[in-house]
Amino acid sequence: LYSFCTLLDNPPETMSQLKAEVLLTTSNDERQPGYNMVDGDDKTFWSTTGMYPQEVLIGFKDATVTLNKIKTTSHAIKRLVVKASCETQPIKFKVLLDVEMGEKPTVGSLQSENFQVNDTVGGSIRFVKLVIQSGWEDFSTIHNLTFEGEVESEAPAPTPSNLTGPPAALPSRDS
């Protein structure tokens, strides 16, 4: 169980090829906000808060996409699982990658990984979830996260305000 999560209402414009937006993180430190992962700067980062697993929910601004490659720059991630959803809401995720990130990094060093993505979800991707299953240290960081692929179609931008549908109607007392 997670003690809290963060919805990012107004992340800055991103420099990722597919215009990825961080929609939710399961840990938060205002000094290292989630949108640092997609700002294109390896000097900024998002940090876990010392417990695993940790999750990051990514949406693709105004589009559905086909992914070819995911690039990560991180520190102290031991096992990473990447899942994707083709749904209009972030549900029914299917695993794209489940990887061990190599040997324990030295102090201050970054892990740079390029992952080829095979189409295992069977459709246009709207959301990606990164799950840091374990780390080499108490805290892990993601400094840069980019996605390469093709924009499939324009879609409403996935923002925290439209991640849920309208409330279900309650039955009236007359029925």
PDB file of C-alpha atoms in Angstrom, residues 18-172:
ATOM      1  CA  LEU A  18       6.252  11.964 -27.781  1.00  0.00           C
ATOM      2  CA  LYS A  19       5.388  14.766 -25.354  1.00  0.00           C
ATOM      3  CA  ALA A  20       5.107  12.605 -22.276  1.00  0.00           C
ATOM      4  CA  GLU A  21       3.515  14.051 -19.145  1.00  0.00           C
ATOM      5  CA  VAL A  22       3.911  12.749 -15.619  1.00  0.00           C
ATOM      6  CA  LEU A  23       0.369  12.438 -14.293  1.00  0.00           C
ATOM      7  CA  LEU A  24       0.947  10.712 -10.962  1.00  0.00           C
ATOM      8  CA  THR A  25       3.756   9.549  -8.701  1.00  0.00           C
ATOM      9  CA  THR A  26       3.469   7.420  -5.576  1.00  0.00           C
ATOM     10  CA  SER A  27       6.058   9.459  -3.716  1.00  0.00           C
ATOM     11  CA  ASN A  28       6.609  13.160  -3.547  1.00  0.00           C
ATOM     12  CA  ASP A  29       9.299  15.568  -2.509  1.00  0.00           C
ATOM     13  CA  GLU A  30       8.596  19.128  -3.584  1.00  0.00           C
ATOM     14  CA  ARG A  31      12.322  19.604  -4.224  1.00  0.00           C
ATOM     15  CA  GLN A  32      12.295  16.740  -6.787  1.00  0.00           C
ATOM     16  CA  PRO A  33       8.845  16.787  -8.445  1.00  0.00           C
ATOM     17  CA  GLY A  34       7.739  14.107 -10.886  1.00  0.00           C
ATOM     18  CA  TYR A  35       7.879  16.325 -13.952  1.00  0.00           C
ATOM     19  CA  ASN A  36      11.662  16.501 -13.553  1.00  0.00           C
ATOM     20  CA  MET A  37      11.753  13.067 -15.237  1.00  0.00           C
ATOM     21  CA  VAL A  38      10.587  14.506 -18.560  1.00  0.00           C
ATOM     22  CA  ASP A  39      12.195  17.964 -18.554  1.00  0.00           C
ATOM     23  CA  GLY A  40      15.202  16.801 -20.622  1.00  0.00           C
ATOM     24  CA  ASP A  41      17.752  17.755 -17.943  1.00  0.00           C
ATOM     25  CA  ASP A  42      19.851  14.977 -16.334  1.00  0.00           C
ATOM     26  CA  LYS A  43      20.670  17.320 -13.443  1.00  0.00           C
ATOM     27  CA  THR A  44      17.042  17.342 -12.256  1.00  0.00           C
ATOM     28  CA  PHE A  45      15.305  14.206 -11.028  1.00  0.00           C
ATOM     29  CA  TRP A  46      12.392  12.579  -9.240  1.00  0.00           C
ATOM     30  CA  SER A  47      13.219  10.578  -6.144  1.00  0.00           C
ATOM     31  CA  THR A  48      11.515   7.665  -4.446  1.00  0.00           C
ATOM     32  CA  THR A  49      10.857   7.989  -0.722  1.00  0.00           C
ATOM     33  CA  GLY A  50      12.602   4.870   0.493  1.00  0.00           C
ATOM     34  CA  MET A  51      10.004   2.143   0.049  1.00  0.00           C
ATOM     35  CA  TYR A  52       9.381  -0.168  -2.874  1.00  0.00           C
ATOM     36  CA  PRO A  53       7.543  -0.596  -5.127  1.00  0.00           C
ATOM     37  CA  GLN A  54       7.111   2.970  -6.413  1.00  0.00           C
ATOM     38  CA  GLU A  55       4.997   3.907  -9.450  1.00  0.00           C
ATOM     39  CA  VAL A  56       4.919   6.660 -12.036  1.00  0.00           C
ATOM     40  CA  LEU A  57       1.965   7.186 -14.374  1.00  0.00           C
ATOM     41  CA  ILE A  58       2.756   8.787 -17.743  1.00  0.00           C
ATOM     42  CA  GLY A  59       0.284  10.117 -20.315  1.00  0.00           C
ATOM     43  CA  PHE A  60       0.996  11.230 -23.864  1.00  0.00           C
ATOM     44  CA  LYS A  61      -0.124  14.783 -24.384  1.00  0.00           C
ATOM     45  CA  ASP A  62      -2.956  15.013 -26.908  1.00  0.00           C
ATOM     46  CA  ALA A  63      -2.204  11.642 -28.507  1.00  0.00           C
ATOM     47  CA  THR A  64      -2.198   7.883 -28.515  1.00  0.00           C
ATOM     48  CA  VAL A  65       1.115   6.356 -29.533  1.00  0.00           C
ATOM     49  CA  THR A  66       2.993   3.300 -30.670  1.00  0.00           C
ATOM     50  CA  LEU A  67       6.221   2.964 -28.683  1.00  0.00           C
ATOM     51  CA  ASN A  68       9.480   1.792 -30.233  1.00  0.00           C
ATOM     52  CA  LYS A  69      12.008   2.743 -27.562  1.00  0.00           C
ATOM     53  CA  ILE A  70      12.109   3.913 -23.959  1.00  0.00           C
ATOM     54  CA  LYS A  71      15.240   5.640 -22.672  1.00  0.00           C
ATOM     55  CA  THR A  72      15.923   6.035 -18.971  1.00  0.00           C
ATOM     56  CA  THR A  73      18.596   7.813 -17.007  1.00  0.00           C
ATOM     57  CA  SER A  74      18.354   6.817 -13.369  1.00  0.00           C
ATOM     58  CA  HIS A  75      20.239   5.909 -10.221  1.00  0.00           C
ATOM     59  CA  ALA A  76      19.983   2.816  -7.996  1.00  0.00           C
ATOM     60  CA  ILE A  77      17.039   1.116  -9.722  1.00  0.00           C
ATOM     61  CA  LYS A  78      17.441  -2.633  -9.476  1.00  0.00           C
ATOM     62  CA  ARG A  79      14.247  -3.936 -11.127  1.00  0.00           C
ATOM     63  CA  LEU A  80      11.950  -1.926 -13.382  1.00  0.00           C
ATOM     64  CA  VAL A  81       8.625  -3.012 -14.845  1.00  0.00           C
ATOM     65  CA  VAL A  82       7.034  -0.908 -17.591  1.00  0.00           C
ATOM     66  CA  LYS A  83       3.365  -1.408 -18.385  1.00  0.00           C
ATOM     67  CA  ALA A  84       1.062   0.177 -20.972  1.00  0.00           C
ATOM     68  CA  SER A  85      -2.663   0.802 -21.289  1.00  0.00           C
ATOM     69  CA  CYS A  86      -4.685   1.431 -24.446  1.00  0.00           C
ATOM     70  CA  GLU A  87      -7.801   2.378 -22.478  1.00  0.00           C
ATOM     71  CA  THR A  88      -9.236   5.886 -22.179  1.00  0.00           C
ATOM     72  CA  GLN A  89      -8.618   5.639 -18.425  1.00  0.00           C
ATOM     73  CA  PRO A  90      -5.389   4.338 -16.862  1.00  0.00           C
ATOM     74  CA  ILE A  91      -6.609   0.760 -16.333  1.00  0.00           C
ATOM     75  CA  LYS A  92      -5.909  -2.722 -17.745  1.00  0.00           C
ATOM     76  CA  PHE A  93      -2.148  -2.360 -18.053  1.00  0.00           C
ATOM     77  CA  LYS A  94      -0.096  -4.979 -19.884  1.00  0.00           C
ATOM     78  CA  VAL A  95       3.622  -5.532 -19.292  1.00  0.00           C
ATOM     79  CA  LEU A  96       5.951  -4.071 -21.946  1.00  0.00           C
ATOM     80  CA  LEU A  97       9.237  -4.636 -20.091  1.00  0.00           C
ATOM     81  CA  ASP A  98      10.389  -6.376 -16.936  1.00  0.00           C
ATOM     82  CA  VAL A  99      14.116  -5.805 -16.513  1.00  0.00           C
ATOM     83  CA  GLU A 100      16.924  -6.091 -14.017  1.00  0.00           C
ATOM     84  CA  MET A 101      18.979  -2.920 -14.348  1.00  0.00           C
ATOM     85  CA  GLY A 102      22.442  -4.451 -14.043  1.00  0.00           C
ATOM     86  CA  GLU A 103      25.006  -4.164 -11.302  1.00  0.00           C
ATOM     87  CA  LYS A 104      24.861  -1.843  -8.327  1.00  0.00           C
ATOM     88  CA  PRO A 105      25.913   1.644  -9.450  1.00  0.00           C
ATOM     89  CA  THR A 106      28.778   3.478  -7.801  1.00  0.00           C
ATOM     90  CA  VAL A 107      28.039   6.541  -5.693  1.00  0.00           C
ATOM     91  CA  GLY A 108      26.915   9.420  -7.888  1.00  0.00           C
ATOM     92  CA  SER A 109      26.831   7.416 -11.126  1.00  0.00           C
ATOM     93  CA  LEU A 110      23.803   7.239 -13.389  1.00  0.00           C
ATOM     94  CA  GLN A 111      22.299   4.237 -15.156  1.00  0.00           C
ATOM     95  CA  SER A 112      21.520   4.972 -18.809  1.00  0.00           C
ATOM     96  CA  GLU A 113      19.360   2.370 -20.528  1.00  0.00           C
ATOM     97  CA  ASN A 114      17.732   2.104 -23.958  1.00  0.00           C
ATOM     98  CA  PHE A 115      14.903  -0.409 -24.142  1.00  0.00           C
ATOM     99  CA  GLN A 116      13.442  -1.612 -27.430  1.00  0.00           C
ATOM    100  CA  VAL A 117       9.684  -2.053 -27.104  1.00  0.00           C
ATOM    101  CA  ASN A 118       7.754  -4.792 -28.873  1.00  0.00           C
ATOM    102  CA  ASP A 119       4.029  -4.324 -29.410  1.00  0.00           C
ATOM    103  CA  THR A 120       2.571  -6.518 -26.701  1.00  0.00           C
ATOM    104  CA  VAL A 121      -0.476  -4.413 -25.879  1.00  0.00           C
ATOM    105  CA  GLY A 122      -2.313  -4.731 -29.188  1.00  0.00           C
ATOM    106  CA  GLY A 123      -3.329  -1.128 -29.714  1.00  0.00           C
ATOM    107  CA  SER A 124      -2.497   2.531 -29.443  1.00  0.00           C
ATOM    108  CA  ILE A 125      -1.008   3.379 -26.069  1.00  0.00           C
ATOM    109  CA  ARG A 126      -2.484   6.168 -23.962  1.00  0.00           C
ATOM    110  CA  PHE A 127      -0.757   5.555 -20.625  1.00  0.00           C
ATOM    111  CA  VAL A 128       2.510   4.052 -19.424  1.00  0.00           C
ATOM    112  CA  LYS A 129       3.157   2.991 -15.853  1.00  0.00           C
ATOM    113  CA  LEU A 130       6.694   2.578 -14.552  1.00  0.00           C
ATOM    114  CA  VAL A 131       6.970   0.370 -11.493  1.00  0.00           C
ATOM    115  CA  ILE A 132      10.251   0.438  -9.620  1.00  0.00           C
ATOM    116  CA  GLN A 133       9.994  -2.970  -7.980  1.00  0.00           C
ATOM    117  CA  SER A 134      13.285  -2.767  -6.112  1.00  0.00           C
ATOM    118  CA  GLY A 135      16.361  -0.624  -5.753  1.00  0.00           C
ATOM    119  CA  TRP A 136      20.033  -1.054  -4.994  1.00  0.00           C
ATOM    120  CA  GLU A 137      19.710   1.568  -2.274  1.00  0.00           C
ATOM    121  CA  ASP A 138      16.971   2.937  -0.009  1.00  0.00           C
ATOM    122  CA  PHE A 139      16.243   5.683  -2.539  1.00  0.00           C
ATOM    123  CA  SER A 140      16.174   5.556  -6.343  1.00  0.00           C
ATOM    124  CA  THR A 141      15.978   8.434  -8.798  1.00  0.00           C
ATOM    125  CA  ILE A 142      14.841   8.939 -12.377  1.00  0.00           C
ATOM    126  CA  HIS A 143      16.684  11.815 -14.038  1.00  0.00           C
ATOM    127  CA  ASN A 144      15.430  11.510 -17.583  1.00  0.00           C
ATOM    128  CA  LEU A 145      12.720   9.527 -19.301  1.00  0.00           C
ATOM    129  CA  THR A 146      12.050   9.714 -23.045  1.00  0.00           C
ATOM    130  CA  PHE A 147       9.810   7.786 -25.380  1.00  0.00           C
ATOM    131  CA  GLU A 148      10.347   7.231 -29.094  1.00  0.00           C
ATOM    132  CA  GLY A 149       7.678   6.070 -31.468  1.00  0.00           C
ATOM    133  CA  GLU A 150       4.787   7.219 -33.618  1.00  0.00           C
ATOM    134  CA  VAL A 151       1.792   9.362 -32.789  1.00  0.00           C
ATOM    135  CA  GLU A 152      -1.237   7.284 -33.734  1.00  0.00           C
ATOM    136  CA  SER A 153      -4.070   9.757 -33.222  1.00  0.00           C
ATOM    137  CA  GLU A 154      -4.957  12.935 -31.472  1.00  0.00           C
ATOM    138  CA  ALA A 155      -6.846  12.402 -28.236  1.00  0.00           C
ATOM    139  CA  PRO A 156      -7.930  14.554 -25.312  1.00  0.00           C
ATOM    140  CA  ALA A 157      -4.951  15.382 -23.171  1.00  0.00           C
ATOM    141  CA  PRO A 158      -4.693  12.996 -20.205  1.00  0.00           C
ATOM    142  CA  THR A 159      -4.786  15.294 -17.183  1.00  0.00           C
ATOM    143  CA  PRO A 160      -5.662  14.588 -13.576  1.00  0.00           C
ATOM    144  CA  SER A 161      -9.004  16.327 -14.116  1.00  0.00           C
ATOM    145  CA  ASN A 162     -10.124  13.907 -16.848  1.00  0.00           C
ATOM    146  CA  LEU A 163      -8.719  10.665 -15.471  1.00  0.00           C
ATOM    147  CA  THR A 164     -12.103   9.756 -14.063  1.00  0.00           C
ATOM    148  CA  GLY A 165     -15.477   9.774 -15.728  1.00  0.00           C
ATOM    149  CA  PRO A 166     -18.606  11.474 -14.461  1.00  0.00           C
ATOM    150  CA  PRO A 167     -20.005  10.175 -11.202  1.00  0.00           C
ATOM    151  CA  ALA A 168     -22.470   7.363 -11.518  1.00  0.00           C
ATOM    152  CA  ALA A 169     -26.077   8.444 -11.186  1.00  0.00           C
ATOM    153  CA  LEU A 170     -27.673   7.458  -7.941  1.00  0.00           C
ATOM    154  CA  PRO A 171     -31.111   5.859  -8.107  1.00  0.00           C
ATOM    155  CA  SER A 172     -33.883   8.276  -7.246  1.00  0.00           C
TER     156      SER A 172
END
